[in-house]
Amino acid sequence: MKASELRELSEEELENKEKELKDQLFKLKIQHSLGQLDNPMKMKLIKRDIARIKTILNERRRKQSNNERKK
């Protein structure tokens, strides 16, 4: 998922998306340990999406805290 698409989502939607991706990653790790994983690159892509979501959430929170300090 692209960062531009993620930036359009609300904080709540991003947090839900992060939880979904973490669940998917957990399931993929189990499949990988059992040798049943077809595409190991999928784990890498999900990790990147989680990192993108965390980055966007942190940017928003920093921006919000900076705006509160200015008041």
mmCIF file of N, CA and C in Angstrom:
data_model
loop_
_atom_site.group_PDB
_atom_site.id
_atom_site.type_symbol
_atom_site.label_atom_id
_atom_site.label_comp_id
_atom_site.label_asym_id
_atom_site.label_seq_id
_atom_site.Cartn_x
_atom_site.Cartn_y
_atom_site.Cartn_z
ATOM 1 N N MET A 1 0.844 -1.177 0.000
ATOM 2 C CA MET A 1 0.000 0.000 0.000
ATOM 3 C C MET A 1 0.889 1.240 0.000
ATOM 4 N N LYS A 2 0.516 2.213 -0.782
ATOM 5 C CA LYS A 2 1.319 3.423 -0.890
ATOM 6 C C LYS A 2 1.064 4.364 0.279
ATOM 7 N N ALA A 3 2.080 5.151 0.597
ATOM 8 C CA ALA A 3 1.964 6.103 1.705
ATOM 9 C C ALA A 3 0.885 7.141 1.416
ATOM 10 N N SER A 4 0.746 7.548 0.164
ATOM 11 C CA SER A 4 -0.268 8.548 -0.182
ATOM 12 C C SER A 4 -1.676 8.014 0.093
ATOM 13 N N GLU A 5 -1.874 6.715 -0.135
ATOM 14 C CA GLU A 5 -3.179 6.113 0.159
ATOM 15 C C GLU A 5 -3.422 6.057 1.668
ATOM 16 N N LEU A 6 -2.366 5.778 2.414
ATOM 17 C CA LEU A 6 -2.497 5.686 3.864
ATOM 18 C C LEU A 6 -2.751 7.048 4.492
ATOM 19 N N ARG A 7 -2.187 8.096 3.933
ATOM 20 C CA ARG A 7 -2.359 9.440 4.483
ATOM 21 C C ARG A 7 -3.806 9.920 4.380
ATOM 22 N N GLU A 8 -4.579 9.329 3.484
ATOM 23 C CA GLU A 8 -5.977 9.712 3.318
ATOM 24 C C GLU A 8 -6.865 9.119 4.412
ATOM 25 N N LEU A 9 -6.364 8.115 5.133
ATOM 26 C CA LEU A 9 -7.153 7.451 6.164
ATOM 27 C C LEU A 9 -7.079 8.211 7.489
ATOM 28 N N SER A 10 -8.094 8.024 8.313
ATOM 29 C CA SER A 10 -8.104 8.657 9.636
ATOM 30 C C SER A 10 -7.199 7.865 10.579
ATOM 31 N N GLU A 11 -6.941 8.416 11.750
ATOM 32 C CA GLU A 11 -6.077 7.739 12.723
ATOM 33 C C GLU A 11 -6.674 6.401 13.149
ATOM 34 N N GLU A 12 -7.965 6.397 13.365
ATOM 35 C CA GLU A 12 -8.631 5.166 13.783
ATOM 36 C C GLU A 12 -8.520 4.085 12.709
ATOM 37 N N GLU A 13 -8.717 4.485 11.455
ATOM 38 C CA GLU A 13 -8.600 3.537 10.356
ATOM 39 C C GLU A 13 -7.163 3.013 10.228
ATOM 40 N N LEU A 14 -6.194 3.890 10.445
ATOM 41 C CA LEU A 14 -4.792 3.468 10.383
ATOM 42 C C LEU A 14 -4.470 2.473 11.490
ATOM 43 N N GLU A 15 -4.967 2.726 12.680
ATOM 44 C CA GLU A 15 -4.724 1.819 13.796
ATOM 45 C C GLU A 15 -5.364 0.453 13.538
ATOM 46 N N ASN A 16 -6.570 0.460 12.967
ATOM 47 C CA ASN A 16 -7.228 -0.803 12.630
ATOM 48 C C ASN A 16 -6.449 -1.548 11.553
ATOM 49 N N LYS A 17 -5.979 -0.813 10.566
ATOM 50 C CA LYS A 17 -5.192 -1.410 9.484
ATOM 51 C C LYS A 17 -3.902 -2.020 10.036
ATOM 52 N N GLU A 18 -3.273 -1.327 10.982
ATOM 53 C CA GLU A 18 -2.045 -1.832 11.597
ATOM 54 C C GLU A 18 -2.318 -3.151 12.333
ATOM 55 N N LYS A 19 -3.424 -3.222 13.059
ATOM 56 C CA LYS A 19 -3.776 -4.456 13.766
ATOM 57 C C LYS A 19 -3.997 -5.608 12.792
ATOM 58 N N GLU A 20 -4.694 -5.317 11.690
ATOM 59 C CA GLU A 20 -4.943 -6.346 10.677
ATOM 60 C C GLU A 20 -3.630 -6.861 10.100
ATOM 61 N N LEU A 21 -2.729 -5.938 9.790
ATOM 62 C CA LEU A 21 -1.452 -6.331 9.205
ATOM 63 C C LEU A 21 -0.605 -7.129 10.190
ATOM 64 N N LYS A 22 -0.656 -6.762 11.464
ATOM 65 C CA LYS A 22 0.086 -7.514 12.474
ATOM 66 C C LYS A 22 -0.456 -8.936 12.599
ATOM 67 N N ASP A 23 -1.781 -9.083 12.504
ATOM 68 C CA ASP A 23 -2.377 -10.421 12.535
ATOM 69 C C ASP A 23 -1.931 -11.238 11.322
ATOM 70 N N GLN A 24 -1.937 -10.610 10.157
ATOM 71 C CA GLN A 24 -1.492 -11.292 8.944
ATOM 72 C C GLN A 24 -0.031 -11.719 9.070
ATOM 73 N N LEU A 25 0.795 -10.828 9.594
ATOM 74 C CA LEU A 25 2.213 -11.124 9.753
ATOM 75 C C LEU A 25 2.408 -12.296 10.710
ATOM 76 N N PHE A 26 1.646 -12.325 11.786
ATOM 77 C CA PHE A 26 1.732 -13.430 12.735
ATOM 78 C C PHE A 26 1.405 -14.761 12.056
ATOM 79 N N LYS A 27 0.327 -14.764 11.263
ATOM 80 C CA LYS A 27 -0.067 -15.988 10.559
ATOM 81 C C LYS A 27 0.994 -16.416 9.547
ATOM 82 N N LEU A 28 1.583 -15.432 8.873
ATOM 83 C CA LEU A 28 2.627 -15.748 7.900
ATOM 84 C C LEU A 28 3.876 -16.310 8.583
ATOM 85 N N LYS A 29 4.206 -15.788 9.766
ATOM 86 C CA LYS A 29 5.363 -16.303 10.506
ATOM 87 C C LYS A 29 5.147 -17.757 10.901
ATOM 88 N N ILE A 30 3.925 -18.081 11.282
ATOM 89 C CA ILE A 30 3.617 -19.470 11.634
ATOM 90 C C ILE A 30 3.745 -20.358 10.405
ATOM 91 N N GLN A 31 3.193 -19.914 9.291
ATOM 92 C CA GLN A 31 3.305 -20.689 8.056
ATOM 93 C C GLN A 31 4.766 -20.865 7.659
ATOM 94 N N HIS A 32 5.554 -19.816 7.835
ATOM 95 C CA HIS A 32 6.971 -19.871 7.483
ATOM 96 C C HIS A 32 7.710 -20.896 8.348
ATOM 97 N N SER A 33 7.379 -20.904 9.633
ATOM 98 C CA SER A 33 8.055 -21.848 10.533
ATOM 99 C C SER A 33 7.675 -23.296 10.222
ATOM 100 N N LEU A 34 6.482 -23.494 9.679
ATOM 101 C CA LEU A 34 6.037 -24.840 9.319
ATOM 102 C C LEU A 34 6.451 -25.234 7.905
ATOM 103 N N GLY A 35 7.029 -24.281 7.181
ATOM 104 C CA GLY A 35 7.471 -24.556 5.816
ATOM 105 C C GLY A 35 6.342 -24.533 4.805
ATOM 106 N N GLN A 36 5.249 -23.892 5.128
ATOM 107 C CA GLN A 36 4.084 -23.845 4.251
ATOM 108 C C GLN A 36 3.923 -22.510 3.521
ATOM 109 N N LEU A 37 4.846 -21.599 3.712
ATOM 110 C CA LEU A 37 4.714 -20.267 3.130
ATOM 111 C C LEU A 37 5.130 -20.297 1.668
ATOM 112 N N ASP A 38 4.224 -19.873 0.792
ATOM 113 C CA ASP A 38 4.499 -19.876 -0.645
ATOM 114 C C ASP A 38 5.373 -18.702 -1.065
ATOM 115 N N ASN A 39 5.077 -17.520 -0.529
ATOM 116 C CA ASN A 39 5.770 -16.313 -0.957
ATOM 117 C C ASN A 39 6.358 -15.591 0.265
ATOM 118 N N PRO A 40 7.636 -15.830 0.562
ATOM 119 C CA PRO A 40 8.241 -15.177 1.734
ATOM 120 C C PRO A 40 8.360 -13.660 1.587
ATOM 121 N N MET A 41 8.317 -13.148 0.370
ATOM 122 C CA MET A 41 8.386 -11.701 0.154
ATOM 123 C C MET A 41 7.162 -10.995 0.729
ATOM 124 N N LYS A 42 6.077 -11.720 0.893
ATOM 125 C CA LYS A 42 4.856 -11.119 1.437
ATOM 126 C C LYS A 42 5.092 -10.620 2.861
ATOM 127 N N MET A 43 5.913 -11.347 3.626
ATOM 128 C CA MET A 43 6.230 -10.918 4.986
ATOM 129 C C MET A 43 6.947 -9.576 4.957
ATOM 130 N N LYS A 44 7.867 -9.418 4.040
ATOM 131 C CA LYS A 44 8.627 -8.179 3.917
ATOM 132 C C LYS A 44 7.707 -7.006 3.567
ATOM 133 N N LEU A 45 6.786 -7.243 2.653
ATOM 134 C CA LEU A 45 5.865 -6.182 2.244
ATOM 135 C C LEU A 45 4.946 -5.761 3.392
ATOM 136 N N ILE A 46 4.482 -6.721 4.163
ATOM 137 C CA ILE A 46 3.608 -6.405 5.284
ATOM 138 C C ILE A 46 4.378 -5.620 6.344
ATOM 139 N N LYS A 47 5.629 -6.000 6.601
ATOM 140 C CA LYS A 47 6.445 -5.258 7.564
ATOM 141 C C LYS A 47 6.637 -3.814 7.124
ATOM 142 N N ARG A 48 6.828 -3.605 5.834
ATOM 143 C CA ARG A 48 6.987 -2.246 5.314
ATOM 144 C C ARG A 48 5.709 -1.442 5.469
ATOM 145 N N ASP A 49 4.567 -2.078 5.207
ATOM 146 C CA ASP A 49 3.288 -1.379 5.366
ATOM 147 C C ASP A 49 3.063 -0.987 6.829
ATOM 148 N N ILE A 50 3.418 -1.866 7.753
ATOM 149 C CA ILE A 50 3.284 -1.558 9.178
ATOM 150 C C ILE A 50 4.171 -0.362 9.529
ATOM 151 N N ALA A 51 5.383 -0.360 9.000
ATOM 152 C CA ALA A 51 6.304 0.752 9.269
ATOM 153 C C ALA A 51 5.766 2.061 8.699
ATOM 154 N N ARG A 52 5.176 2.008 7.515
ATOM 155 C CA ARG A 52 4.596 3.215 6.912
ATOM 156 C C ARG A 52 3.476 3.764 7.788
ATOM 157 N N ILE A 53 2.622 2.860 8.262
ATOM 158 C CA ILE A 53 1.504 3.283 9.100
ATOM 159 C C ILE A 53 2.016 3.919 10.383
ATOM 160 N N LYS A 54 3.008 3.297 11.010
ATOM 161 C CA LYS A 54 3.561 3.848 12.249
ATOM 162 C C LYS A 54 4.191 5.213 12.008
ATOM 163 N N THR A 55 4.858 5.373 10.877
ATOM 164 C CA THR A 55 5.480 6.654 10.547
ATOM 165 C C THR A 55 4.428 7.741 10.396
ATOM 166 N N ILE A 56 3.372 7.439 9.686
ATOM 167 C CA ILE A 56 2.311 8.424 9.462
ATOM 168 C C ILE A 56 1.633 8.789 10.779
ATOM 169 N N LEU A 57 1.372 7.791 11.629
ATOM 170 C CA LEU A 57 0.760 8.069 12.928
ATOM 171 C C LEU A 57 1.663 8.941 13.787
ATOM 172 N N ASN A 58 2.970 8.653 13.784
ATOM 173 C CA ASN A 58 3.906 9.464 14.556
ATOM 174 C C ASN A 58 3.983 10.891 14.027
ATOM 175 N N GLU A 59 3.964 11.049 12.710
ATOM 176 C CA GLU A 59 3.983 12.397 12.125
ATOM 177 C C GLU A 59 2.771 13.196 12.589
ATOM 178 N N ARG A 60 1.618 12.553 12.549
ATOM 179 C CA ARG A 60 0.387 13.243 12.949
ATOM 180 C C ARG A 60 0.407 13.614 14.428
ATOM 181 N N ARG A 61 0.900 12.707 15.250
ATOM 182 C CA ARG A 61 0.939 12.976 16.693
ATOM 183 C C ARG A 61 1.927 14.087 17.016
ATOM 184 N N ARG A 62 3.055 14.098 16.344
ATOM 185 C CA ARG A 62 4.025 15.179 16.556
ATOM 186 C C ARG A 62 3.460 16.515 16.119
ATOM 187 N N LYS A 63 2.795 16.514 14.978
ATOM 188 C CA LYS A 63 2.189 17.738 14.471
ATOM 189 C C LYS A 63 1.135 18.247 15.447
ATOM 190 N N GLN A 64 0.362 17.317 15.985
ATOM 191 C CA GLN A 64 -0.684 17.670 16.938
ATOM 192 C C GLN A 64 -0.083 18.243 18.218
ATOM 193 N N SER A 65 0.979 17.623 18.717
ATOM 194 C CA SER A 65 1.595 18.115 19.947
ATOM 195 C C SER A 65 2.283 19.457 19.726
ATOM 196 N N ASN A 66 2.845 19.677 18.557
ATOM 197 C CA ASN A 66 3.454 20.962 18.237
ATOM 198 C C ASN A 66 2.396 22.062 18.184
ATOM 199 N N ASN A 67 1.249 21.750 17.637
ATOM 200 C CA ASN A 67 0.158 22.730 17.567
ATOM 201 C C ASN A 67 -0.354 23.073 18.964
ATOM 202 N N GLU A 68 -0.377 22.103 19.860
ATOM 203 C CA GLU A 68 -0.823 22.346 21.229
ATOM 204 C C GLU A 68 0.172 23.207 21.988
ATOM 205 N N ARG A 69 1.451 23.019 21.732
ATOM 206 C CA ARG A 69 2.483 23.812 22.408
ATOM 207 C C ARG A 69 2.447 25.264 21.971
ATOM 208 N N LYS A 70 2.091 25.517 20.729
ATOM 209 C CA LYS A 70 2.060 26.868 20.194
ATOM 210 C C LYS A 70 0.928 27.689 20.792
ATOM 211 N N LYS A 71 -0.113 27.000 21.281
ATOM 212 C CA LYS A 71 -1.275 27.712 21.809
ATOM 213 C C LYS A 71 -1.003 28.289 23.125
#
